[in-house]
Structures are given as structure tokens and as C-alpha cells.
Amino acid sequence: MLVILLGPPGSGKGTQAVRVAQAKKLNHLSTGDLLREAVKHETDLGKKAKKFMDAGNLVPDELILGLIREKVGGNDGGYLFDGFPRTIPQAEGLDKMLQQIGTGIDFVIDLQVSDEEVMKRLMSRGRADDTEDVVRNRLQVYRKQTQPLQDYYQKKSLLKPVQGEGDIDEIFENILKLFQER
Ligand code: AMP
């Protein structure tokens, strides 16, 4: 099984991803976590990715696709993708990869949170890459490069919207319901 969790920075994507992956026994694959790990250990990837991350820009698609290819080999159960894909070329790269393995995406969860709420949450989160300028840039990058994925997956009838504002447990339950609908 392969499920993608889509949502703006600050949508609670990461928090929900951890819980959903555990409940559904899926491998949680967060490109943000993997990249932060790579930066910490100063690997080749980390060294290349750092400047993009610090500015709130996206790391180049080839680097991300390489990372995903490395992780999604063999057939060791299902995956919950968190923070990937983030661009149309990444989504196309993923489709190609899956075609080669002979599998596909089950559905895409679109966690919906308003801009105001996102800004509020990000400014209070205090992560190193969460200064106001960087946060603003991250949101702009999201709108421009990642939001087109809603259309991309809508056209494939894979998109399932979920209200991302409100009680965390309730949002979690609403996400779990999507798994039952299938
Ligand atoms: P996140 O924790 O998902 O917000 O990711 C933190 C940062 O890592 C982002 O601001 C990007 O610089 C980078 N990043 C994570 N995932 C991707 C991706 N799929 N494509 C490009 N950059 C990414």
C-alpha cells in the first residue's frame, strides 16, 4: 500500500503521519526528516541540501528522487509518504518508479489548513528554519510548486481532502476513515 500525505508546512502533516503510519502499520517516509538527518551527519546529500533548506527552498528534484529510490526498494510492506512529492516532476518521477515496480498510489490525503492558521502555527513552532522570512518563502514555495499536485492527483481521482484545522484526534480519526472507504 502507498499513501501520500499532502499539506502545507504547518498543516500538522508530520504529527498525523507518525500516528497514521503506526495505526496502519506503514513505513513512515518523511523526506524532511531524512534530509535533516543527512545534514546532521554531513553526508554528500546533506551538504548539497543544506543551503536550500535553510532558505526555505526546495531541494532539487534529482536529489529527492535519488533519496526515494534508495528507500523504496524491494517489497517491505506499505509506505506513508510525508513531504514527498513536492513538485510535479517529483510526482512524475514517482509514477515512473512505481510503474517499474508494478505498483501504484492508493490515495492522496490532502490536509487542508488556511494560510492564516499556517502562518500562526509556523511562527510559534520555533524550528531553526522557521524565521518569518523563511516561513513566508516556504509558504510561497508551497503554493507555487506543491499546490499544483492537488490538480495532478485530482485528475487521477486519487485526492481525498481532510479538514486540517480543529481537534488533532478528530483529524486523525477522519484520516483513518479514508482507509475504510476503500
Ligand atoms: P519538511 O520537514 O517536510 O517541512 O521539510 C523541510 C525542508 O526539507 C523543506 O523546506 C525543503 O527544503 C526540504 N524538503 C523536504 N522534502 C522535500 C521534497 N520532497 N522536495 C524538495 N525539498 C524537500
mmCIF file with all atom_site columns, N, CA, C and O in Angstrom, residues 31-53 59 63 66-67 70-71:
data_model
loop_
_atom_site.group_PDB
_atom_site.id
_atom_site.type_symbol
_atom_site.label_atom_id
_atom_site.label_alt_id
_atom_site.label_comp_id
_atom_site.label_asym_id
_atom_site.label_entity_id
_atom_site.label_seq_id
_atom_site.pdbx_PDB_ins_code
_atom_site.Cartn_x
_atom_site.Cartn_y
_atom_site.Cartn_z
_atom_site.occupancy
_atom_site.B_iso_or_equiv
_atom_site.pdbx_formal_charge
_atom_site.auth_seq_id
_atom_site.auth_comp_id
_atom_site.auth_asym_id
_atom_site.auth_atom_id
_atom_site.pdbx_PDB_model_num
ATOM 1   N N  . THR A 1 31 ? 10.635 12.944 3.816  1.00 0.00 ? 31 THR A N  1
ATOM 2   C CA . THR A 1 31 ? 11.857 13.442 3.167  1.00 0.00 ? 31 THR A CA 1
ATOM 3   C C  . THR A 1 31 ? 12.485 14.554 4.011  1.00 0.00 ? 31 THR A C  1
ATOM 4   O O  . THR A 1 31 ? 13.708 14.670 4.053  1.00 0.00 ? 31 THR A O  1
ATOM 5   N N  . GLY A 1 32 ? 11.655 15.343 4.706  1.00 0.00 ? 32 GLY A N  1
ATOM 6   C CA . GLY A 1 32 ? 12.190 16.392 5.588  1.00 0.00 ? 32 GLY A CA 1
ATOM 7   C C  . GLY A 1 32 ? 13.065 15.783 6.679  1.00 0.00 ? 32 GLY A C  1
ATOM 8   O O  . GLY A 1 32 ? 14.175 16.250 6.936  1.00 0.00 ? 32 GLY A O  1
ATOM 9   N N  . ASP A 1 33 ? 12.565 14.721 7.327  1.00 0.00 ? 33 ASP A N  1
ATOM 10  C CA . ASP A 1 33 ? 13.344 14.041 8.384  1.00 0.00 ? 33 ASP A CA 1
ATOM 11  C C  . ASP A 1 33 ? 14.630 13.449 7.814  1.00 0.00 ? 33 ASP A C  1
ATOM 12  O O  . ASP A 1 33 ? 15.699 13.575 8.407  1.00 0.00 ? 33 ASP A O  1
ATOM 13  N N  . LEU A 1 34 ? 14.506 12.800 6.659  1.00 0.00 ? 34 LEU A N  1
ATOM 14  C CA . LEU A 1 34 ? 15.688 12.170 6.047  1.00 0.00 ? 34 LEU A CA 1
ATOM 15  C C  . LEU A 1 34 ? 16.742 13.218 5.690  1.00 0.00 ? 34 LEU A C  1
ATOM 16  O O  . LEU A 1 34 ? 17.938 13.010 5.891  1.00 0.00 ? 34 LEU A O  1
ATOM 17  N N  . LEU A 1 35 ? 16.259 14.358 5.185  1.00 0.00 ? 35 LEU A N  1
ATOM 18  C CA . LEU A 1 35 ? 17.194 15.427 4.813  1.00 0.00 ? 35 LEU A CA 1
ATOM 19  C C  . LEU A 1 35 ? 17.857 16.035 6.048  1.00 0.00 ? 35 LEU A C  1
ATOM 20  O O  . LEU A 1 35 ? 19.062 16.282 6.051  1.00 0.00 ? 35 LEU A O  1
ATOM 21  N N  . ARG A 1 36 ? 17.072 16.252 7.100  1.00 0.00 ? 36 ARG A N  1
ATOM 22  C CA . ARG A 1 36 ? 17.651 16.811 8.334  1.00 0.00 ? 36 ARG A CA 1
ATOM 23  C C  . ARG A 1 36 ? 18.704 15.865 8.911  1.00 0.00 ? 36 ARG A C  1
ATOM 24  O O  . ARG A 1 36 ? 19.753 16.284 9.392  1.00 0.00 ? 36 ARG A O  1
ATOM 25  N N  . GLU A 1 37 ? 18.426 14.591 8.815  1.00 0.00 ? 37 GLU A N  1
ATOM 26  C CA . GLU A 1 37 ? 19.369 13.563 9.264  1.00 0.00 ? 37 GLU A CA 1
ATOM 27  C C  . GLU A 1 37 ? 20.659 13.642 8.429  1.00 0.00 ? 37 GLU A C  1
ATOM 28  O O  . GLU A 1 37 ? 21.765 13.590 8.962  1.00 0.00 ? 37 GLU A O  1
ATOM 29  N N  . ALA A 1 38 ? 20.502 13.785 7.120  1.00 0.00 ? 38 ALA A N  1
ATOM 30  C CA . ALA A 1 38 ? 21.648 13.868 6.208  1.00 0.00 ? 38 ALA A CA 1
ATOM 31  C C  . ALA A 1 38 ? 22.485 15.120 6.494  1.00 0.00 ? 38 ALA A C  1
ATOM 32  O O  . ALA A 1 38 ? 23.715 15.089 6.440  1.00 0.00 ? 38 ALA A O  1
ATOM 33  N N  . VAL A 1 39 ? 21.804 16.218 6.819  1.00 0.00 ? 39 VAL A N  1
ATOM 34  C CA . VAL A 1 39 ? 22.515 17.466 7.132  1.00 0.00 ? 39 VAL A CA 1
ATOM 35  C C  . VAL A 1 39 ? 23.303 17.289 8.429  1.00 0.00 ? 39 VAL A C  1
ATOM 36  O O  . VAL A 1 39 ? 24.477 17.657 8.522  1.00 0.00 ? 39 VAL A O  1
ATOM 37  N N  . LYS A 1 40 ? 22.668 16.652 9.404  1.00 0.00 ? 40 LYS A N  1
ATOM 38  C CA . LYS A 1 40 ? 23.301 16.445 10.707 1.00 0.00 ? 40 LYS A CA 1
ATOM 39  C C  . LYS A 1 40 ? 24.579 15.624 10.565 1.00 0.00 ? 40 LYS A C  1
ATOM 40  O O  . LYS A 1 40 ? 25.594 15.924 11.184 1.00 0.00 ? 40 LYS A O  1
ATOM 41  N N  . HIS A 1 41 ? 24.507 14.599 9.752  1.00 0.00 ? 41 HIS A N  1
ATOM 42  C CA . HIS A 1 41 ? 25.659 13.708 9.590  1.00 0.00 ? 41 HIS A CA 1
ATOM 43  C C  . HIS A 1 41 ? 26.606 14.162 8.474  1.00 0.00 ? 41 HIS A C  1
ATOM 44  O O  . HIS A 1 41 ? 27.559 13.458 8.143  1.00 0.00 ? 41 HIS A O  1
ATOM 45  N N  . GLU A 1 42 ? 26.309 15.325 7.921  1.00 0.00 ? 42 GLU A N  1
ATOM 46  C CA . GLU A 1 42 ? 27.157 15.926 6.888  1.00 0.00 ? 42 GLU A CA 1
ATOM 47  C C  . GLU A 1 42 ? 27.494 14.960 5.756  1.00 0.00 ? 42 GLU A C  1
ATOM 48  O O  . GLU A 1 42 ? 28.638 14.860 5.305  1.00 0.00 ? 42 GLU A O  1
ATOM 49  N N  . THR A 1 43 ? 26.500 14.225 5.325  1.00 0.00 ? 43 THR A N  1
ATOM 50  C CA . THR A 1 43 ? 26.683 13.339 4.161  1.00 0.00 ? 43 THR A CA 1
ATOM 51  C C  . THR A 1 43 ? 26.724 14.203 2.901  1.00 0.00 ? 43 THR A C  1
ATOM 52  O O  . THR A 1 43 ? 26.408 15.398 2.949  1.00 0.00 ? 43 THR A O  1
ATOM 53  N N  . ASP A 1 44 ? 27.058 13.582 1.771  1.00 0.00 ? 44 ASP A N  1
ATOM 54  C CA . ASP A 1 44 ? 27.077 14.311 0.495  1.00 0.00 ? 44 ASP A CA 1
ATOM 55  C C  . ASP A 1 44 ? 25.740 14.990 0.250  1.00 0.00 ? 44 ASP A C  1
ATOM 56  O O  . ASP A 1 44 ? 25.671 16.173 -0.101 1.00 0.00 ? 44 ASP A O  1
ATOM 57  N N  . LEU A 1 45 ? 24.678 14.197 0.439  1.00 0.00 ? 45 LEU A N  1
ATOM 58  C CA . LEU A 1 45 ? 23.333 14.733 0.235  1.00 0.00 ? 45 LEU A CA 1
ATOM 59  C C  . LEU A 1 45 ? 23.078 15.910 1.177  1.00 0.00 ? 45 LEU A C  1
ATOM 60  O O  . LEU A 1 45 ? 22.573 16.953 0.763  1.00 0.00 ? 45 LEU A O  1
ATOM 61  N N  . GLY A 1 46 ? 23.454 15.733 2.436  1.00 0.00 ? 46 GLY A N  1
ATOM 62  C CA . GLY A 1 46 ? 23.253 16.777 3.440  1.00 0.00 ? 46 GLY A CA 1
ATOM 63  C C  . GLY A 1 46 ? 23.950 18.073 3.056  1.00 0.00 ? 46 GLY A C  1
ATOM 64  O O  . GLY A 1 46 ? 23.378 19.158 3.178  1.00 0.00 ? 46 GLY A O  1
ATOM 65  N N  . LYS A 1 47 ? 25.177 17.933 2.582  1.00 0.00 ? 47 LYS A N  1
ATOM 66  C CA . LYS A 1 47 ? 25.948 19.122 2.203  1.00 0.00 ? 47 LYS A CA 1
ATOM 67  C C  . LYS A 1 47 ? 25.289 19.845 1.034  1.00 0.00 ? 47 LYS A C  1
ATOM 68  O O  . LYS A 1 47 ? 25.272 21.067 0.971  1.00 0.00 ? 47 LYS A O  1
ATOM 69  N N  . LYS A 1 48 ? 24.761 19.062 0.101  1.00 0.00 ? 48 LYS A N  1
ATOM 70  C CA . LYS A 1 48 ? 24.106 19.684 -1.062 1.00 0.00 ? 48 LYS A CA 1
ATOM 71  C C  . LYS A 1 48 ? 22.757 20.294 -0.689 1.00 0.00 ? 48 LYS A C  1
ATOM 72  O O  . LYS A 1 48 ? 22.336 21.293 -1.257 1.00 0.00 ? 48 LYS A O  1
ATOM 73  N N  . ALA A 1 49 ? 22.060 19.676 0.261  1.00 0.00 ? 49 ALA A N  1
ATOM 74  C CA . ALA A 1 49 ? 20.681 20.086 0.563  1.00 0.00 ? 49 ALA A CA 1
ATOM 75  C C  . ALA A 1 49 ? 20.602 21.296 1.493  1.00 0.00 ? 49 ALA A C  1
ATOM 76  O O  . ALA A 1 49 ? 19.632 22.052 1.452  1.00 0.00 ? 49 ALA A O  1
ATOM 77  N N  . LYS A 1 50 ? 21.610 21.463 2.323  1.00 0.00 ? 50 LYS A N  1
ATOM 78  C CA . LYS A 1 50 ? 21.509 22.414 3.440  1.00 0.00 ? 50 LYS A CA 1
ATOM 79  C C  . LYS A 1 50 ? 21.100 23.826 3.015  1.00 0.00 ? 50 LYS A C  1
ATOM 80  O O  . LYS A 1 50 ? 20.201 24.422 3.602  1.00 0.00 ? 50 LYS A O  1
ATOM 81  N N  . LYS A 1 51 ? 21.771 24.360 1.997  1.00 0.00 ? 51 LYS A N  1
ATOM 82  C CA . LYS A 1 51 ? 21.501 25.764 1.645  1.00 0.00 ? 51 LYS A CA 1
ATOM 83  C C  . LYS A 1 51 ? 20.062 25.966 1.166  1.00 0.00 ? 51 LYS A C  1
ATOM 84  O O  . LYS A 1 51 ? 19.462 26.998 1.405  1.00 0.00 ? 51 LYS A O  1
ATOM 85  N N  . PHE A 1 52 ? 19.523 24.973 0.508  1.00 0.00 ? 52 PHE A N  1
ATOM 86  C CA . PHE A 1 52 ? 18.128 25.073 0.055  1.00 0.00 ? 52 PHE A CA 1
ATOM 87  C C  . PHE A 1 52 ? 17.182 25.066 1.255  1.00 0.00 ? 52 PHE A C  1
ATOM 88  O O  . PHE A 1 52 ? 16.248 25.854 1.345  1.00 0.00 ? 52 PHE A O  1
ATOM 89  N N  . MET A 1 53 ? 17.450 24.160 2.171  1.00 0.00 ? 53 MET A N  1
ATOM 90  C CA . MET A 1 53 ? 16.595 24.029 3.342  1.00 0.00 ? 53 MET A CA 1
ATOM 91  C C  . MET A 1 53 ? 16.642 25.276 4.216  1.00 0.00 ? 53 MET A C  1
ATOM 92  O O  . MET A 1 53 ? 15.612 25.746 4.682  1.00 0.00 ? 53 MET A O  1
ATOM 93  N N  . VAL A 1 59 ? 14.740 21.347 -2.164 1.00 0.00 ? 59 VAL A N  1
ATOM 94  C CA . VAL A 1 59 ? 15.953 20.668 -2.580 1.00 0.00 ? 59 VAL A CA 1
ATOM 95  C C  . VAL A 1 59 ? 15.694 20.146 -4.003 1.00 0.00 ? 59 VAL A C  1
ATOM 96  O O  . VAL A 1 59 ? 14.569 19.731 -4.314 1.00 0.00 ? 59 VAL A O  1
ATOM 97  N N  . LEU A 1 63 ? 17.913 15.100 -6.484 1.00 0.00 ? 63 LEU A N  1
ATOM 98  C CA . LEU A 1 63 ? 18.418 14.637 -5.185 1.00 0.00 ? 63 LEU A CA 1
ATOM 99  C C  . LEU A 1 63 ? 17.325 13.909 -4.414 1.00 0.00 ? 63 LEU A C  1
ATOM 100 O O  . LEU A 1 63 ? 17.548 12.868 -3.802 1.00 0.00 ? 63 LEU A O  1
ATOM 101 N N  . GLY A 1 66 ? 16.480 10.551 -5.990 1.00 0.00 ? 66 GLY A N  1
ATOM 102 C CA . GLY A 1 66 ? 17.535 9.602  -5.655 1.00 0.00 ? 66 GLY A CA 1
ATOM 103 C C  . GLY A 1 66 ? 17.339 9.036  -4.261 1.00 0.00 ? 66 GLY A C  1
ATOM 104 O O  . GLY A 1 66 ? 17.469 7.828  -4.025 1.00 0.00 ? 66 GLY A O  1
ATOM 105 N N  . LEU A 1 67 ? 16.988 9.910  -3.344 1.00 0.00 ? 67 LEU A N  1
ATOM 106 C CA . LEU A 1 67 ? 16.748 9.526  -1.950 1.00 0.00 ? 67 LEU A CA 1
ATOM 107 C C  . LEU A 1 67 ? 15.579 8.542  -1.856 1.00 0.00 ? 67 LEU A C  1
ATOM 108 O O  . LEU A 1 67 ? 15.649 7.523  -1.164 1.00 0.00 ? 67 LEU A O  1
ATOM 109 N N  . GLU A 1 70 ? 16.339 5.096  -3.241 1.00 0.00 ? 70 GLU A N  1
ATOM 110 C CA . GLU A 1 70 ? 17.153 4.356  -2.277 1.00 0.00 ? 70 GLU A CA 1
ATOM 111 C C  . GLU A 1 70 ? 16.282 3.695  -1.213 1.00 0.00 ? 70 GLU A C  1
ATOM 112 O O  . GLU A 1 70 ? 16.548 2.584  -0.773 1.00 0.00 ? 70 GLU A O  1
ATOM 113 N N  . LYS A 1 71 ? 15.227 4.378  -0.811 1.00 0.00 ? 71 LYS A N  1
ATOM 114 C CA . LYS A 1 71 ? 14.406 3.916  0.320  1.00 0.00 ? 71 LYS A CA 1
ATOM 115 C C  . LYS A 1 71 ? 13.319 2.949  -0.100 1.00 0.00 ? 71 LYS A C  1
ATOM 116 O O  . LYS A 1 71 ? 12.929 2.071  0.661  1.00 0.00 ? 71 LYS A O  1
#
